[in-house]
PDB file of C-alpha atoms in Angstrom:
ATOM      1  CA  MET A  29      31.665-184.799 135.395  1.00 51.00           C
ATOM      2  CA  LYS A  30      32.124-181.487 133.668  1.00 62.00           C
ATOM      3  CA  GLU A  31      28.918-179.949 132.231  1.00 71.00           C
ATOM      4  CA  THR A  32      28.453-177.114 129.771  1.00 80.00           C
ATOM      5  CA  ILE A  33      25.875-174.472 130.170  1.00 90.00           C
ATOM      6  CA  LEU A  34      25.514-172.458 126.927  1.00 95.00           C
ATOM      7  CA  SER A  35      24.560-168.870 126.305  1.00 96.00           C
ATOM      8  CA  LEU A  36      23.085-168.393 122.928  1.00 97.00           C
ATOM      9  CA  CYS A  37      22.587-165.322 120.881  1.00 97.00           C
ATOM     10  CA  PRO A  38      21.096-165.023 117.460  1.00 96.00           C
ATOM     11  CA  ILE A  39      23.809-163.779 114.803  1.00 93.00           C
ATOM     12  CA  TYR A  40      21.690-163.807 111.497  1.00 93.00           C
ATOM     13  CA  TRP A  41      19.281-160.943 112.069  1.00 96.00           C
ATOM     14  CA  GLU A  42      19.328-157.828 109.809  1.00 95.00           C
ATOM     15  CA  ASP A  43      15.782-156.891 110.368  1.00 96.00           C
ATOM     16  CA  TYR A  44      15.979-156.830 114.050  1.00 97.00           C
ATOM     17  CA  GLU A  45      18.754-154.911 116.396  1.00 98.00           C
ATOM     18  CA  LEU A  46      18.881-154.323 120.228  1.00 98.00           C
ATOM     19  CA  ILE A  47      20.034-150.870 120.309  1.00 98.00           C
ATOM     20  CA  ASP A  48      20.332-150.201 124.181  1.00 98.00           C
ATOM     21  CA  THR A  49      19.180-151.530 127.491  1.00 98.00           C
ATOM     22  CA  GLY A  50      18.838-150.312 130.997  1.00 98.00           C
ATOM     23  CA  GLY A  51      16.542-148.733 133.468  1.00 97.00           C
ATOM     24  CA  PHE A  52      14.183-151.536 133.138  1.00 95.00           C
ATOM     25  CA  GLU A  53      13.629-150.870 129.388  1.00 96.00           C
ATOM     26  CA  LYS A  54      14.919-151.933 126.262  1.00 98.00           C
ATOM     27  CA  LEU A  55      15.331-150.027 122.872  1.00 98.00           C
ATOM     28  CA  GLU A  56      14.785-152.144 119.763  1.00 98.00           C
ATOM     29  CA  ARG A  57      14.722-151.905 115.927  1.00 98.00           C
ATOM     30  CA  PHE A  58      12.104-153.979 114.127  1.00 97.00           C
ATOM     31  CA  GLY A  59      12.759-153.251 110.334  1.00 96.00           C
ATOM     32  CA  PRO A  60      12.809-149.709 110.005  1.00 96.00           C
ATOM     33  CA  TYR A  61      10.909-148.700 113.245  1.00 96.00           C
ATOM     34  CA  ILE A  62      12.534-148.302 116.814  1.00 97.00           C
ATOM     35  CA  LEU A  63      10.414-149.192 119.781  1.00 96.00           C
ATOM     36  CA  SER A  64      11.260-148.813 123.551  1.00 96.00           C
ATOM     37  CA  ARG A  65       9.277-150.978 126.061  1.00 94.00           C
ATOM     38  CA  PRO A  66       9.686-152.496 129.499  1.00 93.00           C
ATOM     39  CA  GLU A  67      12.206-155.147 130.246  1.00 94.00           C
ATOM     40  CA  PRO A  68      12.128-156.215 133.900  1.00 91.00           C
ATOM     41  CA  GLN A  69      15.765-157.724 133.768  1.00 93.00           C
ATOM     42  CA  ALA A  70      17.388-154.493 132.453  1.00 96.00           C
ATOM     43  CA  ILE A  71      18.336-153.324 135.958  1.00 97.00           C
ATOM     44  CA  TRP A  72      21.605-151.594 134.881  1.00 98.00           C
ATOM     45  CA  ASP A  73      21.999-148.032 133.525  1.00 98.00           C
ATOM     46  CA  LYS A  74      21.159-147.195 130.086  1.00 98.00           C
ATOM     47  CA  SER A  75      24.071-146.274 127.795  1.00 98.00           C
ATOM     48  CA  LEU A  76      22.062-143.574 126.011  1.00 98.00           C
ATOM     49  CA  SER A  77      20.556-140.556 127.695  1.00 98.00           C
ATOM     50  CA  GLU A  78      16.726-140.504 127.917  1.00 96.00           C
ATOM     51  CA  GLU A  79      16.660-137.552 125.319  1.00 97.00           C
ATOM     52  CA  GLU A  80      18.452-139.878 122.899  1.00 97.00           C
ATOM     53  CA  TRP A  81      15.884-142.639 123.587  1.00 97.00           C
ATOM     54  CA  ARG A  82      12.940-140.299 122.924  1.00 95.00           C
ATOM     55  CA  LYS A  83      14.660-139.064 119.746  1.00 95.00           C
ATOM     56  CA  LEU A  84      15.118-142.550 118.326  1.00 97.00           C
ATOM     57  CA  SER A  85      11.778-144.099 119.371  1.00 96.00           C
ATOM     58  CA  HIS A  86       8.892-144.352 117.072  1.00 95.00           C
ATOM     59  CA  ALA A  87       6.707-145.691 119.766  1.00 94.00           C
ATOM     60  CA  HIS A  88       6.792-146.262 123.524  1.00 94.00           C
ATOM     61  CA  PHE A  89       5.052-148.794 125.786  1.00 92.00           C
ATOM     62  CA  ALA A  90       3.380-147.011 128.501  1.00 88.00           C
ATOM     63  CA  LYS A  91       2.693-149.182 131.685  1.00 84.00           C
ATOM     64  CA  GLU A  92      -0.576-149.034 133.762  1.00 83.00           C
ATOM     65  CA  LYS A  93       0.051-147.788 137.343  1.00 78.00           C
ATOM     66  CA  ASN A  94      -1.906-150.653 138.846  1.00 78.00           C
ATOM     67  CA  ASN A  95      -0.710-153.355 136.495  1.00 74.00           C
ATOM     68  CA  PRO A  96       3.119-153.331 135.085  1.00 66.00           C
ATOM     69  CA  GLU A  97       2.149-156.093 132.632  1.00 69.00           C
ATOM     70  CA  LYS A  98      -0.392-154.171 130.861  1.00 81.00           C
ATOM     71  CA  GLY A  99      -0.583-150.664 129.110  1.00 87.00           C
ATOM     72  CA  GLN A 100      -0.799-149.299 125.702  1.00 88.00           C
ATOM     73  CA  TRP A 101       1.605-148.065 122.854  1.00 90.00           C
ATOM     74  CA  LYS A 102       2.123-144.370 122.316  1.00 90.00           C
ATOM     75  CA  GLU A 103       3.383-143.360 118.974  1.00 86.00           C
ATOM     76  CA  LEU A 104       5.875-140.874 119.039  1.00 83.00           C
ATOM     77  CA  SER A 105       6.230-140.571 115.255  1.00 86.00           C
ATOM     78  CA  LYS A 106       4.305-142.225 112.331  1.00 87.00           C
ATOM     79  CA  ILE A 107       4.212-145.840 112.258  1.00 89.00           C
ATOM     80  CA  PRO A 108       2.025-148.220 110.306  1.00 89.00           C
ATOM     81  CA  HIS A 109      -0.726-150.552 111.815  1.00 83.00           C
ATOM     82  CA  ASN A 110       1.146-153.557 110.678  1.00 89.00           C
ATOM     83  CA  TRP A 111       4.526-154.115 109.200  1.00 95.00           C
ATOM     84  CA  GLN A 112       6.675-157.260 108.509  1.00 95.00           C
ATOM     85  CA  VAL A 113      10.176-158.403 109.087  1.00 96.00           C
ATOM     86  CA  LYS A 114      12.062-161.184 107.626  1.00 95.00           C
ATOM     87  CA  TYR A 115      14.761-163.577 109.113  1.00 94.00           C
ATOM     88  CA  LYS A 116      17.985-163.585 107.070  1.00 86.00           C
ATOM     89  CA  ASN A 117      19.160-167.220 107.936  1.00 80.00           C
ATOM     90  CA  GLN A 118      15.621-168.892 106.617  1.00 79.00           C
ATOM     91  CA  ASP A 119      14.605-167.916 103.097  1.00 74.00           C
ATOM     92  CA  GLY A 120      11.120-166.665 103.027  1.00 82.00           C
ATOM     93  CA  LEU A 121      10.516-166.596 106.910  1.00 93.00           C
ATOM     94  CA  LYS A 122       8.408-163.560 107.304  1.00 95.00           C
ATOM     95  CA  MET A 123       6.573-162.366 110.640  1.00 96.00           C
ATOM     96  CA  LYS A 124       3.854-159.620 110.970  1.00 95.00           C
ATOM     97  CA  LEU A 125       4.371-157.227 113.694  1.00 95.00           C
ATOM     98  CA  ASN A 126       1.534-155.078 115.260  1.00 90.00           C
ATOM     99  CA  LEU A 127       1.345-152.662 118.069  1.00 88.00           C
ATOM    100  CA  ALA A 128      -2.504-152.697 118.604  1.00 73.00           C
ATOM    101  CA  MET A 129      -3.093-156.536 118.867  1.00 66.00           C
ATOM    102  CA  THR A 130      -2.924-156.627 122.648  1.00 64.00           C
ATOM    103  CA  SER A 131      -2.646-154.549 125.761  1.00 64.00           C
ATOM    104  CA  PHE A 132       0.447-156.016 126.489  1.00 74.00           C
ATOM    105  CA  LYS A 133       4.099-155.068 125.407  1.00 82.00           C
ATOM    106  CA  HIS A 134       4.499-158.068 122.915  1.00 85.00           C
ATOM    107  CA  ILE A 135       4.344-157.201 119.338  1.00 91.00           C
ATOM    108  CA  GLY A 136       4.292-160.637 117.836  1.00 92.00           C
ATOM    109  CA  LEU A 137       7.965-161.675 117.761  1.00 94.00           C
ATOM    110  CA  PHE A 138      10.643-163.064 120.245  1.00 95.00           C
ATOM    111  CA  PRO A 139      13.809-162.156 118.264  1.00 97.00           C
ATOM    112  CA  GLU A 140      15.973-164.428 120.699  1.00 97.00           C
ATOM    113  CA  GLN A 141      14.020-167.523 119.566  1.00 96.00           C
ATOM    114  CA  ALA A 142      15.683-167.171 116.386  1.00 97.00           C
ATOM    115  CA  VAL A 143      18.597-169.575 117.536  1.00 97.00           C
ATOM    116  CA  ASN A 144      15.828-172.269 118.180  1.00 97.00           C
ATOM    117  CA  TRP A 145      14.249-171.633 114.473  1.00 97.00           C
ATOM    118  CA  ASP A 146      17.782-172.670 113.369  1.00 96.00           C
ATOM    119  CA  TYR A 147      18.028-175.526 115.475  1.00 97.00           C
ATOM    120  CA  ILE A 148      14.571-176.784 114.168  1.00 97.00           C
ATOM    121  CA  SER A 149      15.765-176.246 110.343  1.00 96.00           C
ATOM    122  CA  ASP A 150      19.409-177.857 110.877  1.00 96.00           C
ATOM    123  CA  THR A 151      17.524-180.880 112.682  1.00 97.00           C
ATOM    124  CA  LEU A 152      14.783-181.388 109.998  1.00 96.00           C
ATOM    125  CA  LYS A 153      17.107-180.946 107.064  1.00 94.00           C
ATOM    126  CA  VAL A 154      18.693-184.222 108.082  1.00 95.00           C
ATOM    127  CA  PHE A 155      15.820-186.124 109.603  1.00 96.00           C
ATOM    128  CA  PRO A 156      15.635-189.721 108.402  1.00 93.00           C
ATOM    129  CA  VAL A 157      11.717-189.334 108.430  1.00 94.00           C
ATOM    130  CA  LYS A 158       9.784-187.932 105.534  1.00 93.00           C
ATOM    131  CA  ASN A 159       7.294-185.259 106.700  1.00 96.00           C
ATOM    132  CA  PRO A 160       7.872-185.722 110.385  1.00 98.00           C
ATOM    133  CA  LYS A 161       5.065-184.667 112.675  1.00 98.00           C
ATOM    134  CA  VAL A 162       5.753-181.740 114.800  1.00 98.00           C
ATOM    135  CA  LEU A 163       3.736-180.371 117.653  1.00 98.00           C
ATOM    136  CA  ASN A 164       4.304-176.728 118.761  1.00 98.00           C
ATOM    137  CA  LEU A 165       2.645-176.033 122.136  1.00 97.00           C
ATOM    138  CA  PHE A 166       1.934-172.477 123.395  1.00 95.00           C
ATOM    139  CA  ALA A 167       3.009-171.615 119.878  1.00 95.00           C
ATOM    140  CA  TYR A 168       2.107-167.851 119.912  1.00 93.00           C
ATOM    141  CA  THR A 169       2.520-166.241 116.453  1.00 94.00           C
ATOM    142  CA  GLY A 170       4.097-169.294 114.917  1.00 95.00           C
ATOM    143  CA  ALA A 171       7.752-168.625 113.875  1.00 96.00           C
ATOM    144  CA  ALA A 172       8.624-172.031 115.250  1.00 97.00           C
ATOM    145  CA  SER A 173       5.769-173.617 113.232  1.00 97.00           C
ATOM    146  CA  VAL A 174       6.797-171.833 110.050  1.00 97.00           C
ATOM    147  CA  ALA A 175      10.197-172.786 110.357  1.00 96.00           C
ATOM    148  CA  ALA A 176       9.253-176.387 110.768  1.00 97.00           C
ATOM    149  CA  ARG A 177       6.712-176.413 108.001  1.00 97.00           C
ATOM    150  CA  ALA A 178       9.500-174.684 105.571  1.00 95.00           C
ATOM    151  CA  CYS A 179      11.451-177.887 106.164  1.00 95.00           C
ATOM    152  CA  GLY A 180       8.525-180.134 105.147  1.00 96.00           C
ATOM    153  CA  ALA A 181       7.277-181.080 108.550  1.00 97.00           C
ATOM    154  CA  ASP A 182       3.679-182.015 109.209  1.00 98.00           C
ATOM    155  CA  VAL A 183       2.993-179.260 111.789  1.00 98.00           C
ATOM    156  CA  THR A 184       0.431-178.981 114.377  1.00 98.00           C
ATOM    157  CA  HIS A 185       0.260-175.452 115.923  1.00 98.00           C
ATOM    158  CA  LEU A 186      -1.630-175.013 119.267  1.00 97.00           C
ATOM    159  CA  ASP A 187      -2.321-171.803 121.095  1.00 95.00           C
ATOM    160  CA  SER A 188      -5.394-170.957 123.541  1.00 93.00           C
ATOM    161  CA  VAL A 189      -5.953-167.412 121.796  1.00 92.00           C
ATOM    162  CA  LYS A 190      -7.835-167.699 118.663  1.00 93.00           C
ATOM    163  CA  GLN A 191      -6.720-164.258 117.586  1.00 92.00           C
ATOM    164  CA  VAL A 192      -3.017-165.229 118.049  1.00 93.00           C
ATOM    165  CA  VAL A 193      -3.699-168.368 115.842  1.00 95.00           C
ATOM    166  CA  THR A 194      -5.218-165.961 113.090  1.00 95.00           C
ATOM    167  CA  TRP A 195      -2.021-163.849 113.360  1.00 94.00           C
ATOM    168  CA  SER A 196       0.018-167.071 112.986  1.00 96.00           C
ATOM    169  CA  LYS A 197      -1.713-168.003 109.696  1.00 97.00           C
ATOM    170  CA  HIS A 198      -0.867-164.562 108.135  1.00 96.00           C
ATOM    171  CA  ASN A 199       2.784-165.378 108.995  1.00 96.00           C
ATOM    172  CA  MET A 200       2.636-168.783 107.256  1.00 97.00           C
ATOM    173  CA  GLU A 201       1.028-167.097 104.253  1.00 96.00           C
ATOM    174  CA  ALA A 202       3.461-164.197 104.019  1.00 95.00           C
ATOM    175  CA  SER A 203       6.238-166.834 104.313  1.00 95.00           C
ATOM    176  CA  GLY A 204       4.680-168.630 100.996  1.00 94.00           C
ATOM    177  CA  LEU A 205       3.680-171.825 102.929  1.00 96.00           C
ATOM    178  CA  GLU A 206       0.429-173.672 103.621  1.00 97.00           C
ATOM    179  CA  GLY A 207      -0.556-176.650 105.346  1.00 97.00           C
ATOM    180  CA  ILE A 208      -0.158-176.008 109.056  1.00 98.00           C
ATOM    181  CA  ARG A 209      -2.969-177.567 111.278  1.00 98.00           C
ATOM    182  CA  TRP A 210      -4.350-174.989 113.441  1.00 98.00           C
ATOM    183  CA  ILE A 211      -5.797-175.746 116.992  1.00 97.00           C
ATOM    184  CA  VAL A 212      -7.188-173.393 119.430  1.00 96.00           C
ATOM    185  CA  ASP A 213      -7.281-175.259 122.808  1.00 95.00           C
ATOM    186  CA  ASP A 214      -5.861-175.617 126.163  1.00 95.00           C
ATOM    187  CA  ALA A 215      -2.381-177.189 125.749  1.00 96.00           C
ATOM    188  CA  MET A 216      -2.728-179.668 128.832  1.00 95.00           C
ATOM    189  CA  LYS A 217      -6.272-180.842 127.769  1.00 96.00           C
ATOM    190  CA  PHE A 218      -4.946-181.505 124.286  1.00 97.00           C
ATOM    191  CA  ILE A 219      -1.972-183.441 124.951  1.00 97.00           C
ATOM    192  CA  ARG A 220      -3.881-185.679 127.653  1.00 97.00           C
ATOM    193  CA  ARG A 221      -6.434-186.570 124.478  1.00 98.00           C
ATOM    194  CA  GLU A 222      -3.291-187.436 122.261  1.00 98.00           C
ATOM    195  CA  VAL A 223      -1.720-189.612 124.865  1.00 98.00           C
ATOM    196  CA  ARG A 224      -5.162-191.370 125.044  1.00 98.00           C
ATOM    197  CA  ARG A 225      -5.466-191.550 121.262  1.00 97.00           C
ATOM    198  CA  GLY A 226      -1.992-193.199 121.223  1.00 97.00           C
ATOM    199  CA  ASN A 227      -0.439-190.319 118.857  1.00 97.00           C
ATOM    200  CA  THR A 228       3.054-189.744 118.555  1.00 98.00           C
ATOM    201  CA  TYR A 229       5.345-186.742 117.214  1.00 98.00           C
ATOM    202  CA  HIS A 230       8.850-186.721 116.153  1.00 98.00           C
ATOM    203  CA  GLY A 231       9.194-183.184 117.283  1.00 98.00           C
ATOM    204  CA  ILE A 232       7.686-181.228 120.195  1.00 98.00           C
ATOM    205  CA  ILE A 233       8.361-177.507 120.883  1.00 98.00           C
ATOM    206  CA  LEU A 234       7.110-176.045 124.240  1.00 97.00           C
ATOM    207  CA  ASP A 235       7.296-172.317 125.044  1.00 94.00           C
ATOM    208  CA  PRO A 236       5.035-171.878 128.011  1.00 93.00           C
ATOM    209  CA  PRO A 237       4.323-168.724 129.812  1.00 88.00           C
ATOM    210  CA  ALA A 238       4.960-168.207 133.543  1.00 83.00           C
ATOM    211  CA  TYR A 239       0.959-167.669 133.783  1.00 84.00           C
ATOM    212  CA  GLY A 240      -1.743-168.117 131.335  1.00 86.00           C
ATOM    213  CA  ARG A 241      -5.268-168.982 130.648  1.00 86.00           C
ATOM    214  CA  GLY A 242      -6.904-171.621 128.245  1.00 86.00           C
ATOM    215  CA  PRO A 243      -9.831-170.705 126.005  1.00 86.00           C
ATOM    216  CA  ASP A 244     -12.348-171.819 128.574  1.00 86.00           C
ATOM    217  CA  GLY A 245     -10.384-170.072 131.492  1.00 86.00           C
ATOM    218  CA  GLU A 246      -8.206-172.932 132.423  1.00 87.00           C
ATOM    219  CA  LYS A 247      -5.397-171.825 134.741  1.00 88.00           C
ATOM    220  CA  TRP A 248      -1.725-172.336 133.756  1.00 86.00           C
ATOM    221  CA  ILE A 249       0.996-171.979 136.382  1.00 87.00           C
ATOM    222  CA  LEU A 250       4.379-172.891 135.036  1.00 90.00           C
ATOM    223  CA  GLU A 251       6.006-174.103 138.175  1.00 87.00           C
ATOM    224  CA  GLU A 252       2.666-176.171 139.153  1.00 91.00           C
ATOM    225  CA  GLN A 253       2.126-177.818 135.662  1.00 93.00           C
ATOM    226  CA  ILE A 254       5.210-177.973 133.593  1.00 95.00           C
ATOM    227  CA  ASN A 255       6.391-181.372 135.303  1.00 96.00           C
ATOM    228  CA  GLU A 256       3.159-183.000 134.354  1.00 96.00           C
ATOM    229  CA  MET A 257       3.229-181.715 130.913  1.00 97.00           C
ATOM    230  CA  LEU A 258       6.629-183.044 130.238  1.00 98.00           C
ATOM    231  CA  LYS A 259       5.552-186.418 131.709  1.00 98.00           C
ATOM    232  CA  LEU A 260       2.749-186.528 129.036  1.00 98.00           C
ATOM    233  CA  CYS A 261       5.143-185.245 126.275  1.00 98.00           C
ATOM    234  CA  ALA A 262       7.382-188.333 127.070  1.00 98.00           C
ATOM    235  CA  GLN A 263       4.541-190.336 126.015  1.00 98.00           C
ATOM    236  CA  LEU A 264       4.161-188.459 122.933  1.00 98.00           C
ATOM    237  CA  LEU A 265       7.516-188.177 121.617  1.00 98.00           C
ATOM    238  CA  ASP A 266       8.472-190.886 118.815  1.00 97.00           C
ATOM    239  CA  PRO A 267      11.112-193.224 120.854  1.00 95.00           C
ATOM    240  CA  ASN A 268      13.469-193.857 117.674  1.00 95.00           C
ATOM    241  CA  GLN A 269      13.716-190.303 115.890  1.00 96.00           C
ATOM    242  CA  HIS A 270      12.901-186.972 117.695  1.00 98.00           C
ATOM    243  CA  PHE A 271      13.823-183.638 119.006  1.00 98.00           C
ATOM    244  CA  LEU A 272      12.476-181.450 121.653  1.00 98.00           C
ATOM    245  CA  ILE A 273      12.907-178.036 122.618  1.00 98.00           C
ATOM    246  CA  LEU A 274      11.717-176.319 126.099  1.00 97.00           C
ATOM    247  CA  ASN A 275      11.854-172.597 126.544  1.00 95.00           C
ATOM    248  CA  MET A 276      11.150-171.122 130.038  1.00 93.00           C
ATOM    249  CA  TYR A 277      10.935-167.518 130.848  1.00 87.00           C
ATOM    250  CA  SER A 278      10.646-167.184 134.594  1.00 73.00           C
ATOM    251  CA  LEU A 279      12.934-165.053 136.690  1.00 69.00           C
ATOM    252  CA  SER A 280      13.217-167.802 139.333  1.00 74.00           C
ATOM    253  CA  PHE A 281      14.130-170.624 136.835  1.00 82.00           C
ATOM    254  CA  SER A 282      17.655-171.682 135.821  1.00 88.00           C
ATOM    255  CA  SER A 283      18.521-174.191 132.944  1.00 91.00           C
ATOM    256  CA  MET A 284      19.456-176.679 135.691  1.00 91.00           C
ATOM    257  CA  ILE A 285      15.835-176.777 136.551  1.00 93.00           C
ATOM    258  CA  ALA A 286      14.950-177.682 132.956  1.00 94.00           C
ATOM    259  CA  ALA A 287      17.792-180.260 132.982  1.00 94.00           C
ATOM    260  CA  ASN A 288      16.130-181.949 136.109  1.00 95.00           C
ATOM    261  CA  LEU A 289      12.764-181.927 134.767  1.00 96.00           C
ATOM    262  CA  ILE A 290      14.115-183.481 131.415  1.00 96.00           C
ATOM    263  CA  GLN A 291      16.185-186.252 133.082  1.00 96.00           C
ATOM    264  CA  SER A 292      13.301-187.052 135.421  1.00 97.00           C
ATOM    265  CA  ASN A 293      10.701-187.281 132.736  1.00 97.00           C
ATOM    266  CA  PHE A 294      12.955-188.441 129.487  1.00 97.00           C
ATOM    267  CA  GLY A 295      15.877-190.293 131.339  1.00 95.00           C
ATOM    268  CA  ASP A 296      19.345-190.180 129.333  1.00 93.00           C
ATOM    269  CA  VAL A 297      18.814-188.183 126.103  1.00 95.00           C
ATOM    270  CA  ALA A 298      20.815-187.898 123.155  1.00 92.00           C
ATOM    271  CA  ASN A 299      22.823-184.656 122.183  1.00 95.00           C
ATOM    272  CA  ALA A 300      21.550-182.637 125.065  1.00 95.00           C
ATOM    273  CA  GLU A 301      22.078-178.761 125.326  1.00 95.00           C
ATOM    274  CA  HIS A 302      20.842-176.314 127.886  1.00 95.00           C
ATOM    275  CA  GLY A 303      21.496-172.814 129.015  1.00 95.00           C
ATOM    276  CA  GLU A 304      20.242-169.209 128.631  1.00 95.00           C
ATOM    277  CA  LEU A 305      19.196-167.276 125.426  1.00 97.00           C
ATOM    278  CA  TYR A 306      20.294-163.548 125.276  1.00 97.00           C
ATOM    279  CA  LEU A 307      20.343-160.640 122.971  1.00 98.00           C
ATOM    280  CA  LYS A 308      23.361-158.178 123.069  1.00 98.00           C
ATOM    281  CA  ASP A 309      22.981-154.412 122.732  1.00 98.00           C
ATOM    282  CA  LYS A 310      25.179-152.164 120.793  1.00 98.00           C
ATOM    283  CA  TYR A 311      27.038-151.233 123.900  1.00 98.00           C
ATOM    284  CA  GLY A 312      28.037-154.942 124.722  1.00 98.00           C
ATOM    285  CA  LYS A 313      25.370-155.387 127.487  1.00 98.00           C
ATOM    286  CA  LYS A 314      23.852-158.969 127.350  1.00 98.00           C
ATOM    287  CA  LEU A 315      20.099-159.143 128.074  1.00 97.00           C
ATOM    288  CA  PRO A 316      18.979-162.576 129.397  1.00 95.00           C
ATOM    289  CA  LEU A 317      15.740-163.707 127.876  1.00 95.00           C
ATOM    290  CA  GLY A 318      14.876-167.368 129.213  1.00 93.00           C
ATOM    291  CA  ILE A 319      16.257-170.651 129.531  1.00 95.00           C
ATOM    292  CA  PHE A 320      16.321-173.518 127.067  1.00 96.00           C
ATOM    293  CA  TYR A 321      16.647-177.295 127.000  1.00 97.00           C
ATOM    294  CA  ARG A 322      16.896-179.196 123.806  1.00 97.00           C
ATOM    295  CA  PHE A 323      17.789-182.707 122.543  1.00 97.00           C
ATOM    296  CA  ARG A 324      17.543-184.601 119.394  1.00 97.00           C
ATOM    297  CA  LYS A 325      17.913-188.199 118.112  1.00 96.00           C
ATOM    298  CA  VAL A 326      18.324-188.541 114.334  1.00 91.00           C
TER     299      VAL A 326
END
């Protein structure tokens, strides 16, 4: 049986641009500001010179010597503490960006995920249930939550970091919305309770990190826990009308692993798609940024 593995790249961005990649870094424009930061998968050469990168960059993320995952932003020219970008394909969707919120390279937005925001919007626009219940786990700064809420969904947004949930509230308000249910909790603990309560959701969005900690220090290791989490999600997903999106960013994972996980926990699903998400720089180089699996029954 022939199987198609997709490679998806967002096409509707105006406030975001991947300018160049290489040398384990990426050069990106967010609105009017250009940032350079680490990217472990950019193992090829840069198209622009180091001098050109320095001239273009408003800020650069400097890694710690003993911990390449942590560091601090170095401003190379004037840049505001906070600023916003909007997503062209969804009216009103605005995201706040900030260089100083964490000691990591992240600034509050994963631009490649725009293809999944579109999937959420396209699905909910034809959904047969009014105000479908959507659960967003590991929800970070909430772009997917806002996209779902904009289409009338009853959204539960969960993240283990209170500061990030507060950030998500700002994104909801900046997008002219209200009514998202906010939860600061460990994702595994929460869905176990939801299963015991007999609750169900029409949509589930999962974007788990490779490693993480819950609010009380609970340990999350993707390889060890994602299978159990999907077992629980299979009990939470409405059997009649539903959608599910699974994203995973791990250098050792392929989308076939996601396909096996879904098949073993959900059986045969309708309208399944899986593959890689990527961004393309101005010089044609494609930067892979994780795998996805998604399906829907509407």
